[in-house]
């Protein structure tokens, strides 16, 4: 196997995710972008674990999965609260945290 | 009774405490308790005096340690009392004059709602004064010294509902602080160089110390004496101190407290013995104050202020005598005693006049009181004759001795001091006669609603006793040099020097000057009518009316620089210290203003910032890794 392919795939996935977060106003889409970035990093962890023959990277990938699951719960809850209070889920509208 | 001497301090102190703690309850009996406490001190004092007379001359110093006061390693001070002829003289003066004035005040303060408080303060004063003269160390003396200062402050400001009276009290207190600093410095120097602050050890160590040290101690003691005794340059408080009730002026600001400076100098004789220059400074201060007080006294129309100026001048005589060294110590104390009697008597007389004239103090509004207030007139007259130094009244015996002593010595000193003292006698005669004539002779100048009347017996009897003292005390004490011999254990024996002028010549010249002074006053204030308003006067008179500009000088030399200094300090505090703190705070706040612009509240801008941050970190890691 050529690890370079995996690296390139992960890079593409990460770029797509980051772009989605930065450019899309829809909270769900941005959220999906975050998931993409997490999975891109997971892919790299697993790839380099194979390359180095070490198990630690795979274990880390599991940890990331768990954190991602927890994050999804919190994130979705926020988005639902947002949609309830504002009737939309645009990311550009809320600015209560403005300094 | 010598071993009961501590009662002299304790009884009036306890009485003061009882009256003050009893508060309103003491209004009915407080003054009598105070009089009783004061009378007790006379009895104990006389008992101790009689017992002391029975002792050999060399054994007439009774020293008793009461308790260990400050156990402090190298500096251990015991509180003890020392009763020797010098302190005994003071005890008798303070207790007798004090008791007479207590009695007088019962009537004088009759209508004052705070009479019992007044008596508590008087008791506090005499207790502190006794502590001052009976202490066996400078430190304990200092407690009494501050105690009399406190009592003086409380009593000058007794009617502090008038703001200028309260100001006068503050002035007295603050000017005295400067003198007190001198005493503290003197004690510090004594501890550093003589190893002790109690009389016995300090005086024993004094001959071994260098002249420079002793001069420094002497000058510091002189500063203290100047403050308490209203001597130049710390004299300005005494005139204003007349704001207090007249008995207070008589007791504290004429007879006793203001003479504490003279006591301090005479008591410190062994220290001054090694510091001729400090002694010269004492004499110079005395001579200056003597003339200055007399000049001020010549122009004052306020009877109490004229008497205050006279007090200053007479204490100047005592300081001059004390500054002459051992030869003058006994005469200084002698004059102090006679002065205590005749000046207290005259102050009480002035109080009696004010009592009969609705508290009028302007002598231009008196006149012709001799027939209306016979007792006051006669008693005041005796005091007047005494202060003039007319033989055989008591002032003659004491003042004449000072003038003679001032002429003893060699070089320029006897001429300067002797002639000053002699001139002072003439000036004294003028201003005292002026006061006496303006008050008791000439036409009636009082306003129509005033009805002068003699004061009650309770006031006149103390005046009579003091007048009797003014008349005969000098003669009694001077006979056979009894007083000089009595004080000899303290002042030491001195070889009798000869004055540079013959004694009869000095006496004659002095009496001629006195006669001239009286005559001048007679022609000016009896032969001619006294104008009710101040007439236009020469520059010198105007200056004297304003106390020779003492307040202006103090203002320019001390108050103004002080104010400038405070203003600068306040400005520096506001600009530099507060400024630094405030600028730091506002700078931080300004920085916050700038930084908070970064917080847009938009999710996507945070995300972009994070991304940029991660990229930068990665770049650093990658660069660094290479």
XYZ file of C-alpha atoms in Angstrom:
725
model
C 0.000 0.000 0.000
C 1.158 3.474 -0.700
C 0.543 5.673 2.369
C 0.779 8.766 0.159
C -2.678 8.043 -1.262
C -4.165 8.057 2.203
C -2.383 11.262 3.074
C -3.690 12.950 -0.044
C -7.230 11.691 0.659
C -7.020 12.985 4.228
C -5.774 16.356 3.001
C -8.635 16.634 0.546
C -11.164 15.640 3.204
C -9.719 18.164 5.666
C -9.737 20.954 3.081
C -13.325 20.217 2.114
C -14.326 20.230 5.796
C -12.452 23.449 6.603
C -13.902 25.180 3.565
C -17.401 24.070 4.562
C -16.919 25.501 8.076
C -15.508 28.775 6.820
C -17.817 29.410 3.908
C -21.222 27.953 4.705
C -23.715 29.847 6.825
C -25.877 26.836 7.580
C -24.944 25.446 10.981
C -25.668 21.839 9.994
C -23.390 22.087 6.977
C -20.653 23.675 9.069
C -21.097 20.904 11.562
C -20.683 18.335 8.829
C -17.457 20.135 7.868
C -16.159 19.675 11.380
C -16.966 15.967 11.210
C -15.079 15.759 7.934
C -12.006 17.345 9.471
C -12.153 14.986 12.447
C -12.378 12.014 10.161
C -9.516 13.277 8.019
C -7.336 13.349 11.106
C -8.602 9.920 12.120
C -7.625 8.593 8.730
C -4.103 9.968 9.138
C -3.807 8.477 12.635
C -4.746 5.044 11.397
C -2.540 5.337 8.297
C 0.585 6.277 10.198
C -0.191 3.599 12.803
C -0.063 1.039 9.973
C 3.092 2.561 8.520
C 4.909 2.515 11.864
C 3.406 -0.787 12.997
C 2.407 0.824 16.280
C -1.012 0.368 17.842
C -1.078 3.740 19.627
C -2.390 5.688 16.611
C -5.347 3.338 16.228
C -6.194 3.724 19.869
C -6.034 7.490 19.463
C -8.452 7.214 16.561
C -10.927 5.543 18.862
C -10.489 8.318 21.390
C -11.215 10.850 18.648
C -14.342 8.907 17.666
C -15.591 9.003 21.227
C -14.897 12.723 21.580
C -16.565 13.335 18.218
C -19.669 11.460 19.352
C -19.837 13.557 22.507
C -19.255 16.696 20.510
C -22.035 15.822 18.147
C -24.441 15.547 21.030
C -23.491 18.968 22.388
C -23.297 20.555 18.951
C -26.681 19.313 17.832
C -28.223 20.424 21.088
C -26.844 23.918 20.500
C -28.139 23.948 16.957
C -31.609 22.861 18.077
C -31.638 25.535 20.780
C -30.548 28.027 18.156
C -33.284 27.049 15.744
C -35.894 27.239 18.494
C -34.950 30.709 19.557
C -34.335 32.226 16.156
C -36.326 30.111 13.719
C -33.224 29.682 11.607
C -29.787 28.210 12.004
C -27.670 30.762 10.207
C -24.229 31.083 11.779
C -23.897 34.768 10.931
C -26.896 35.958 12.880
C -26.009 35.276 16.499
C -23.503 37.872 17.764
C -24.299 38.094 21.492
C -20.696 37.249 22.267
C -19.475 40.414 20.536
C -16.972 42.225 22.728
C 5.785 63.376 105.747
C 8.543 63.125 103.151
C 7.747 59.501 102.432
C 4.149 60.536 101.709
C 5.287 62.951 99.016
C 3.797 60.781 96.293
C 0.400 61.774 97.655
C 1.047 65.289 96.375
C 0.786 63.900 92.855
C -1.737 61.165 93.496
C -4.433 63.101 95.353
C -5.198 65.789 92.762
C -4.878 63.209 90.003
C -7.414 60.951 91.693
C -9.690 63.895 92.321
C -9.526 64.902 88.649
C -10.349 61.350 87.619
C -13.291 61.139 90.028
C -14.776 64.430 88.861
C -14.362 63.630 85.191
C -15.815 60.139 85.586
C -18.714 61.391 87.665
C -19.644 63.801 84.900
C -22.893 65.633 85.548
C -23.223 64.059 88.970
C -20.175 66.084 90.069
C -21.767 69.456 89.375
C -22.837 69.974 92.972
C -19.666 68.882 94.745
C -16.901 68.660 92.105
C -15.400 72.051 92.848
C -15.241 71.401 96.585
C -13.576 68.036 96.024
C -11.011 69.771 93.842
C -10.394 72.447 96.467
C -10.012 69.743 99.114
C -7.559 67.815 96.940
C -5.550 70.949 96.376
C -5.599 71.809 100.073
C -4.343 68.291 100.847
C -1.272 68.976 98.745
C -0.597 72.100 100.806
C -0.799 70.102 104.027
C 1.424 67.292 102.778
C 3.778 69.835 101.213
C 4.130 71.857 104.390
C 4.532 68.680 106.446
C 7.325 67.510 104.161
C 8.871 70.974 104.243
C 8.941 71.041 108.030
C 10.467 67.599 108.132
C 13.080 68.648 105.584
C 13.997 71.704 107.649
C 14.765 69.348 110.509
C 17.374 67.505 108.435
C 20.993 68.427 107.956
C 21.612 70.563 104.919
C 23.466 67.787 103.129
C 20.683 65.232 103.691
C 17.887 67.353 102.314
C 17.307 65.252 99.244
C 14.710 62.599 99.671
C 14.714 60.075 96.865
C 12.249 57.264 96.611
C 11.777 54.797 93.796
C 8.089 54.122 93.422
C 8.130 51.313 90.901
C 10.097 49.944 87.973
C 8.616 51.863 85.106
C 10.334 50.904 81.879
C 12.503 47.791 82.222
C 14.315 47.893 78.908
C 17.766 46.328 79.044
C 20.221 49.160 78.581
C 17.578 51.780 79.201
C 15.788 50.915 82.384
C 13.853 53.732 83.930
C 12.346 53.641 87.376
C 9.554 55.971 88.300
C 10.683 57.731 91.400
C 10.320 61.030 93.160
C 13.052 63.351 94.243
C 12.239 65.875 96.939
C 15.062 68.307 97.421
C 15.073 72.022 98.275
C 14.501 72.962 94.622
C 11.462 70.749 94.076
C 10.237 71.595 97.555
C 10.219 75.294 96.637
C 8.054 74.470 93.638
C 5.783 72.194 95.637
C 5.076 74.982 98.110
C 4.556 77.589 95.375
C 2.270 75.407 93.263
C 0.253 74.044 96.163
C -0.282 77.379 97.921
C -0.947 79.490 94.828
C -2.881 76.607 93.282
C -5.164 76.249 96.277
C -5.811 79.984 96.497
C -6.733 80.017 92.829
C -8.963 76.990 93.318
C -10.864 78.895 95.984
C -11.034 82.010 93.820
C -12.338 79.971 90.882
C -15.218 78.590 92.928
C -16.670 82.086 92.880
C -15.281 83.190 89.517
C -16.721 80.212 87.626
C -19.955 80.107 89.628
C -22.255 80.613 86.678
C -20.426 78.358 84.278
C -22.368 75.161 83.494
C -19.124 73.213 83.160
C -17.629 74.330 86.445
C -16.828 70.842 87.731
C -15.007 69.984 84.494
C -12.995 73.146 84.920
C -11.966 72.050 88.381
C -11.076 68.585 87.174
C -8.722 70.182 84.641
C -7.233 72.417 87.322
C -6.573 69.353 89.479
C -5.120 67.562 86.497
C -2.857 70.515 85.959
C -1.502 70.669 89.488
C -1.009 66.885 89.545
C 1.008 67.111 86.330
C 2.937 70.105 87.613
C 3.861 68.242 90.789
C 4.912 65.256 88.734
C 7.094 67.587 86.660
C 8.920 69.013 89.651
C 9.084 65.836 91.738
C 10.244 63.463 89.002
C 13.655 61.933 89.489
C 14.361 61.442 85.802
C 13.946 63.438 82.625
C 11.576 60.828 81.276
C 9.187 61.096 84.197
C 9.584 64.861 84.129
C 8.558 64.680 80.485
C 5.306 62.970 81.472
C 4.528 65.856 83.792
C 5.742 68.281 81.126
C 3.246 66.890 78.644
C 0.597 66.697 81.345
C 0.786 70.399 82.098
C 0.771 71.064 78.353
C -2.412 69.044 78.016
C -4.059 70.781 80.959
C -2.991 74.132 79.559
C -4.507 73.229 76.197
C -7.764 72.067 77.764
C -8.042 75.191 79.895
C -7.101 77.762 77.236
C -9.762 76.203 75.068
C -12.189 75.826 77.953
C -14.652 78.104 76.198
C -13.980 76.503 72.865
C -17.415 77.373 71.578
C -15.627 80.536 70.449
C -13.518 79.499 67.526
C -10.713 81.981 68.214
C -10.345 80.534 71.708
C -10.066 77.063 70.270
C -7.478 78.397 67.828
C -5.530 79.933 70.704
C -5.511 76.549 72.457
C -4.250 74.861 69.322
C -1.586 77.497 68.878
C -0.319 76.993 72.414
C -0.289 73.243 71.925
C 1.488 73.320 68.578
C 4.153 75.839 69.582
C 4.776 73.758 72.682
C 5.290 70.675 70.519
C 8.378 72.346 69.045
C 9.766 72.794 72.530
C 8.873 69.221 73.452
C 10.913 68.034 70.519
C 13.883 69.727 72.186
C 13.303 67.781 75.363
C 13.022 64.505 73.459
C 16.241 65.263 71.589
C 17.947 66.124 74.857
C 16.858 62.809 76.352
C 18.054 60.913 73.286
C 21.451 62.623 73.491
C 21.650 61.903 77.200
C 20.907 58.263 76.678
C 23.448 57.996 73.868
C 26.263 59.880 75.587
C 25.560 59.851 79.303
C 23.944 56.427 79.372
C 20.930 57.372 81.425
C 18.032 59.762 81.642
C 17.640 59.857 85.392
C 19.047 62.858 87.171
C 21.449 61.056 89.483
C 23.229 59.023 86.802
C 23.099 61.620 84.051
C 24.563 64.299 86.278
C 27.214 61.928 87.572
C 28.243 61.129 83.997
C 28.054 64.734 82.757
C 31.578 65.840 83.775
C 33.013 63.001 81.708
C 31.230 63.958 78.505
C 32.678 66.218 75.845
C 31.809 69.901 75.688
C 30.185 69.459 72.287
C 27.764 66.841 73.588
C 26.902 68.870 76.663
C 26.366 71.988 74.548
C 24.030 70.053 72.261
C 22.070 68.720 75.232
C 22.000 72.192 76.757
C 20.675 73.792 73.599
C 18.015 71.103 73.227
C 16.976 71.717 76.823
C 16.898 75.448 76.094
C 14.580 74.807 73.149
C 12.279 72.872 75.484
C 12.428 75.656 78.041
C 11.659 78.275 75.380
C 8.517 76.434 74.356
C 7.123 75.957 77.820
C 8.209 79.321 79.206
C 7.178 81.370 76.162
C 10.700 82.608 75.531
C 11.991 83.991 72.271
C 11.579 82.589 69.611
C 8.688 80.384 70.822
C 6.924 83.163 72.714
C 3.973 83.746 70.428
C 1.490 81.448 72.145
C 1.365 83.132 75.540
C -0.574 86.247 74.541
C -3.261 84.196 72.850
C -3.367 81.822 75.802
C -5.171 84.591 77.668
C -8.289 83.253 75.983
C -8.634 80.876 78.937
C -10.547 81.823 82.075
C -8.573 84.316 84.177
C -7.789 81.946 87.085
C -6.114 79.722 84.496
C -4.034 82.628 83.268
C -3.056 83.319 86.859
C -2.147 79.766 87.782
C -0.818 78.247 84.591
C 0.245 81.117 82.389
C 1.791 83.299 85.069
C 2.669 81.580 88.320
C 3.556 77.988 87.626
C 3.566 76.181 84.292
C 5.386 78.833 82.297
C 8.160 78.768 84.857
C 8.800 75.078 84.171
C 11.449 76.083 81.630
C 13.388 77.896 84.318
C 13.074 74.836 86.537
C 14.397 72.658 83.721
C 17.459 74.845 83.224
C 18.213 75.125 86.930
C 17.648 71.413 87.479
C 20.035 70.643 84.616
C 22.741 72.766 86.211
C 25.342 69.957 86.175
C 24.877 69.615 82.417
C 25.099 73.345 81.781
C 28.184 73.442 83.993
C 30.094 71.782 81.172
C 28.523 73.858 78.416
C 29.291 77.551 78.860
C 28.082 78.344 75.347
C 24.672 76.790 75.983
C 24.484 78.791 79.173
C 25.305 81.951 77.252
C 22.475 81.102 74.846
C 20.111 80.765 77.815
C 21.130 84.183 79.087
C 20.795 85.718 75.608
C 17.318 84.254 75.156
C 16.372 85.600 78.562
C 17.704 89.066 77.787
C 15.958 89.242 74.402
C 12.640 88.054 75.810
C 12.938 90.391 78.754
C 13.108 93.440 76.492
C 10.673 92.079 73.942
C 8.005 91.274 76.515
C 8.418 94.703 78.070
C 8.036 96.475 74.713
C 4.904 94.494 73.875
C 3.545 95.145 77.354
C 3.923 98.879 76.869
C 1.479 98.984 73.975
C -1.209 96.470 74.887
C -4.623 97.783 75.895
C -6.036 94.379 76.817
C -5.313 94.051 80.546
C -4.710 90.312 80.363
C -2.450 90.567 77.321
C -0.439 93.304 78.979
C -0.015 91.038 82.006
C 0.924 88.153 79.709
C 3.604 90.285 78.069
C 4.817 91.167 81.538
C 4.967 87.481 82.438
C 7.093 86.838 79.366
C 9.377 89.650 80.354
C 9.686 88.519 83.978
C 10.424 84.949 82.928
C 13.046 86.530 80.692
C 14.614 87.837 83.898
C 14.580 84.334 85.362
C 16.115 82.828 82.230
C 18.755 85.530 82.220
C 19.558 84.692 85.833
C 19.614 80.977 85.084
C 21.889 81.674 82.123
C 24.411 83.279 84.429
C 25.179 79.840 85.810
C 25.345 78.746 89.450
C 25.685 82.351 90.565
C 22.223 83.086 89.206
C 20.307 79.815 89.777
C 19.140 80.689 93.263
C 18.073 84.167 92.173
C 16.177 82.758 89.205
C 14.177 80.504 91.519
C 13.823 83.299 94.055
C 12.359 85.619 91.453
C 10.199 82.748 90.216
C 8.672 82.373 93.676
C 8.033 86.067 94.281
C 6.785 86.471 90.722
C 4.471 83.519 91.271
C 2.870 85.401 94.121
C 2.627 88.924 92.785
C 1.753 87.980 89.213
C -0.906 85.481 90.315
C -2.254 88.194 92.617
C -2.406 90.711 89.798
C -4.033 88.261 87.416
C -6.659 87.481 90.008
C -7.064 91.240 90.406
C -7.550 91.568 86.673
C -10.111 88.783 86.878
C -11.866 90.636 89.671
C -11.952 93.802 87.544
C -13.362 91.824 84.623
C -15.880 90.232 86.965
C -17.091 93.682 87.988
C -16.975 95.097 84.464
C -18.918 92.441 82.543
C -15.794 90.771 81.152
C -14.454 93.967 79.678
C -10.698 93.644 79.143
C -9.920 96.888 77.335
C -8.093 99.154 79.777
C -9.181 102.208 77.820
C -12.659 101.356 79.083
C -11.614 101.173 82.748
C -10.464 104.091 84.871
C -11.326 105.352 88.294
C -11.927 101.904 89.735
C -9.843 102.577 92.854
C -12.767 103.806 94.895
C -15.254 101.251 93.615
C -13.143 98.127 94.034
C -11.096 98.846 97.114
C -9.842 95.342 97.847
C -8.878 94.760 94.252
C -7.174 98.132 94.130
C -5.101 97.579 97.265
C -4.136 93.995 96.456
C -3.292 94.909 92.881
C -1.338 97.890 94.160
C 0.806 95.652 96.337
C 1.504 93.400 93.367
C 2.333 96.488 91.326
C 4.812 97.733 93.918
C 6.306 94.250 94.083
C 6.851 93.881 90.333
C 8.292 97.380 90.143
C 10.971 96.346 92.580
C 10.227 99.046 95.105
C 11.821 98.232 98.441
C 10.810 96.509 100.664
C 8.289 94.627 98.522
C 9.224 91.180 97.350
C 10.120 91.979 93.729
C 12.856 94.291 94.926
C 14.711 91.514 96.691
C 14.596 89.076 93.844
C 14.910 91.351 90.817
C 17.630 93.468 92.298
C 19.670 90.337 92.975
C 19.268 89.301 89.340
C 20.423 92.686 88.100
C 23.404 92.557 90.416
C 24.257 89.038 89.345
C 23.985 90.075 85.701
C 26.716 92.625 86.296
C 29.105 89.952 87.605
C 31.715 88.599 85.247
C 34.307 89.896 82.864
C 34.469 91.071 79.285
C 31.394 92.386 77.484
C 28.846 90.050 79.074
C 28.213 91.848 82.393
C 27.719 95.127 80.570
C 25.278 93.777 78.009
C 23.261 91.603 80.376
C 23.494 93.969 83.315
C 22.394 97.014 81.383
C 19.611 95.060 79.661
C 18.318 93.871 83.008
C 18.510 97.379 84.387
C 16.776 98.890 81.382
C 14.144 96.160 81.697
C 13.386 97.336 85.218
C 12.611 100.815 83.876
C 10.408 99.441 81.099
C 8.641 97.194 83.605
C 7.930 100.201 85.786
C 6.441 102.044 82.824
C 4.145 99.328 81.499
C 2.966 98.115 84.875
C 2.253 101.660 86.030
C 0.443 102.318 82.776
C -1.709 99.263 83.420
C -2.290 100.191 87.054
C -3.102 103.830 86.349
C -5.331 103.138 83.366
C -7.355 100.671 85.403
C -7.674 102.314 88.772
C -7.100 106.033 88.250
C -8.209 108.797 85.920
C -11.706 109.474 84.700
C -14.444 106.894 84.350
C -14.404 105.599 80.818
C -16.748 102.646 81.056
C -19.989 102.384 79.140
C -23.288 103.445 80.696
C -24.635 99.950 81.240
C -21.649 98.867 83.325
C -21.866 98.972 87.091
C -18.455 98.148 88.535
C -18.668 96.436 91.897
C -16.313 94.647 94.233
C -16.067 90.871 93.874
C -17.246 88.481 96.612
C -14.975 87.589 99.522
C -14.304 84.184 98.046
C -12.391 86.009 95.327
C -10.865 88.830 97.313
C -9.494 86.725 100.165
C -7.138 84.722 97.906
C -6.093 88.043 96.371
C -5.329 89.419 99.822
C -3.232 86.411 100.754
C -1.288 86.651 97.506
C -0.861 90.384 98.041
C 0.514 89.710 101.498
C 2.957 87.307 99.877
C 3.870 89.952 97.295
C 4.585 92.342 100.102
C 6.647 90.301 102.505
C 7.802 87.073 100.844
C 10.894 88.683 99.373
C 11.959 90.194 102.636
C 11.423 86.942 104.512
C 13.346 84.844 102.021
C 16.126 87.332 101.423
C 16.920 87.903 105.096
C 20.376 86.602 105.774
C 20.434 85.063 102.288
C 18.121 82.401 103.659
C 16.834 81.328 100.281
C 20.238 81.093 98.641
C 21.426 78.958 101.519
C 18.293 76.795 101.292
C 18.925 76.043 97.614
C 22.649 75.554 98.059
C 22.500 71.716 98.139
C 21.064 71.852 94.610
C 22.775 74.808 93.010
C 26.119 74.258 94.640
C 28.297 76.758 96.419
C 29.734 79.535 94.337
C 32.481 81.941 95.097
C 30.853 85.313 95.330
C 31.941 87.512 92.437
C 31.993 91.265 92.474
C 29.774 93.174 90.019
C 31.571 95.456 87.588
C 29.651 98.364 89.089
C 29.352 98.992 92.780
C 26.226 97.404 94.267
C 24.767 100.624 95.742
C 25.274 102.334 92.384
C 23.391 99.549 90.572
C 20.585 99.758 93.090
C 20.338 103.537 92.829
C 20.403 103.549 89.036
C 17.735 100.853 88.923
C 15.493 102.745 91.304
C 15.971 105.949 89.308
C 14.936 104.129 86.131
C 11.928 102.682 87.927
C 10.955 106.134 89.182
C 11.315 107.515 85.654
C 9.096 104.753 84.300
C 6.402 105.418 86.875
C 6.615 109.159 86.290
C 6.283 108.746 82.526
C 3.229 106.578 82.988
C 1.792 109.050 85.491
C 2.115 112.021 83.156
C 0.721 110.103 80.253
C -2.192 108.301 81.884
C -3.140 110.177 85.046
C -2.358 113.839 84.339
C -3.862 113.630 80.881
C -7.162 112.001 79.956
C -6.880 108.585 78.327
C -8.492 108.415 74.883
C -11.072 105.670 74.546
C -9.881 104.693 71.099
C -6.278 103.921 70.343
C -4.543 107.165 69.390
C -2.363 107.413 66.314
C 0.986 106.100 67.273
C 4.575 105.759 66.185
C 5.814 102.833 64.157
C 7.314 101.206 67.246
C 4.041 101.384 69.153
C 2.158 99.947 66.213
C 4.678 97.138 66.012
C 4.351 96.479 69.738
C 0.568 96.415 69.489
C 1.003 93.653 66.975
C 3.341 91.723 69.286
C 6.398 92.883 67.330
C 5.082 90.977 64.325
C 5.739 87.620 65.965
C 2.838 85.998 64.142
C 3.861 87.542 60.848
C 7.406 86.283 61.299
C 6.230 82.826 62.294
C 3.894 82.856 59.329
C 6.637 83.807 56.911
C 9.334 81.554 58.350
C 7.397 78.493 59.315
C 3.814 78.505 58.193
C 4.295 79.713 54.626
C 7.147 77.314 53.748
C 5.160 74.575 55.422
C 2.150 75.344 53.313
C 4.232 75.463 50.143
C 5.816 72.156 51.080
C 2.428 70.547 51.660
C 1.105 71.910 48.394
C 4.119 70.515 46.547
C 3.707 67.197 48.317
C 0.011 67.085 47.508
C 0.736 67.931 43.877
C 3.493 65.329 43.666
C 1.201 62.768 45.216
C -1.590 63.532 42.779
C 0.639 63.834 39.729
C 3.353 61.239 40.265
C 2.068 58.568 42.595
C -1.641 58.652 41.913
C -0.769 59.532 38.321
C 1.286 56.384 37.814
C -1.449 54.196 39.243
C -4.212 55.897 37.304
C -2.262 55.875 34.035
C -1.570 52.161 34.436
C -5.250 51.530 34.975
C -6.424 53.673 32.063
C -3.686 52.220 29.815
C -4.891 48.722 30.590
C -8.458 49.769 29.923
C -7.433 51.347 26.595
C -5.628 48.194 25.576
C -8.789 46.269 26.464
C -10.795 48.605 24.224
C -8.530 47.730 21.310
C -8.469 44.011 22.000
C -12.229 43.639 22.459
C -12.718 44.670 18.800
C -11.322 41.216 17.964
C -14.290 39.614 19.650
C -16.866 39.899 16.884
C -19.236 37.297 18.286
C -19.421 35.656 14.817
C -18.779 31.917 14.844
C -17.156 31.862 11.450
C -14.631 34.564 12.236
C -13.588 32.563 15.312
C -13.231 29.530 13.127
C -11.111 31.441 10.634
C -8.936 32.782 13.446
C -8.437 29.308 14.787
C -7.505 28.027 11.364
C -4.990 30.801 10.854
C -3.579 30.083 14.311
C -3.228 26.372 13.586
C -1.554 27.089 10.250
C 0.914 29.442 11.899
C 1.677 26.939 14.645
C 2.160 24.210 12.063
C 4.448 26.412 10.046
C 6.547 27.061 13.143
C 6.659 23.377 14.013
C 7.593 22.407 10.472
C 10.229 25.162 10.184
C 11.616 24.324 13.580
C 11.755 20.652 12.783
C 14.048 21.188 9.901
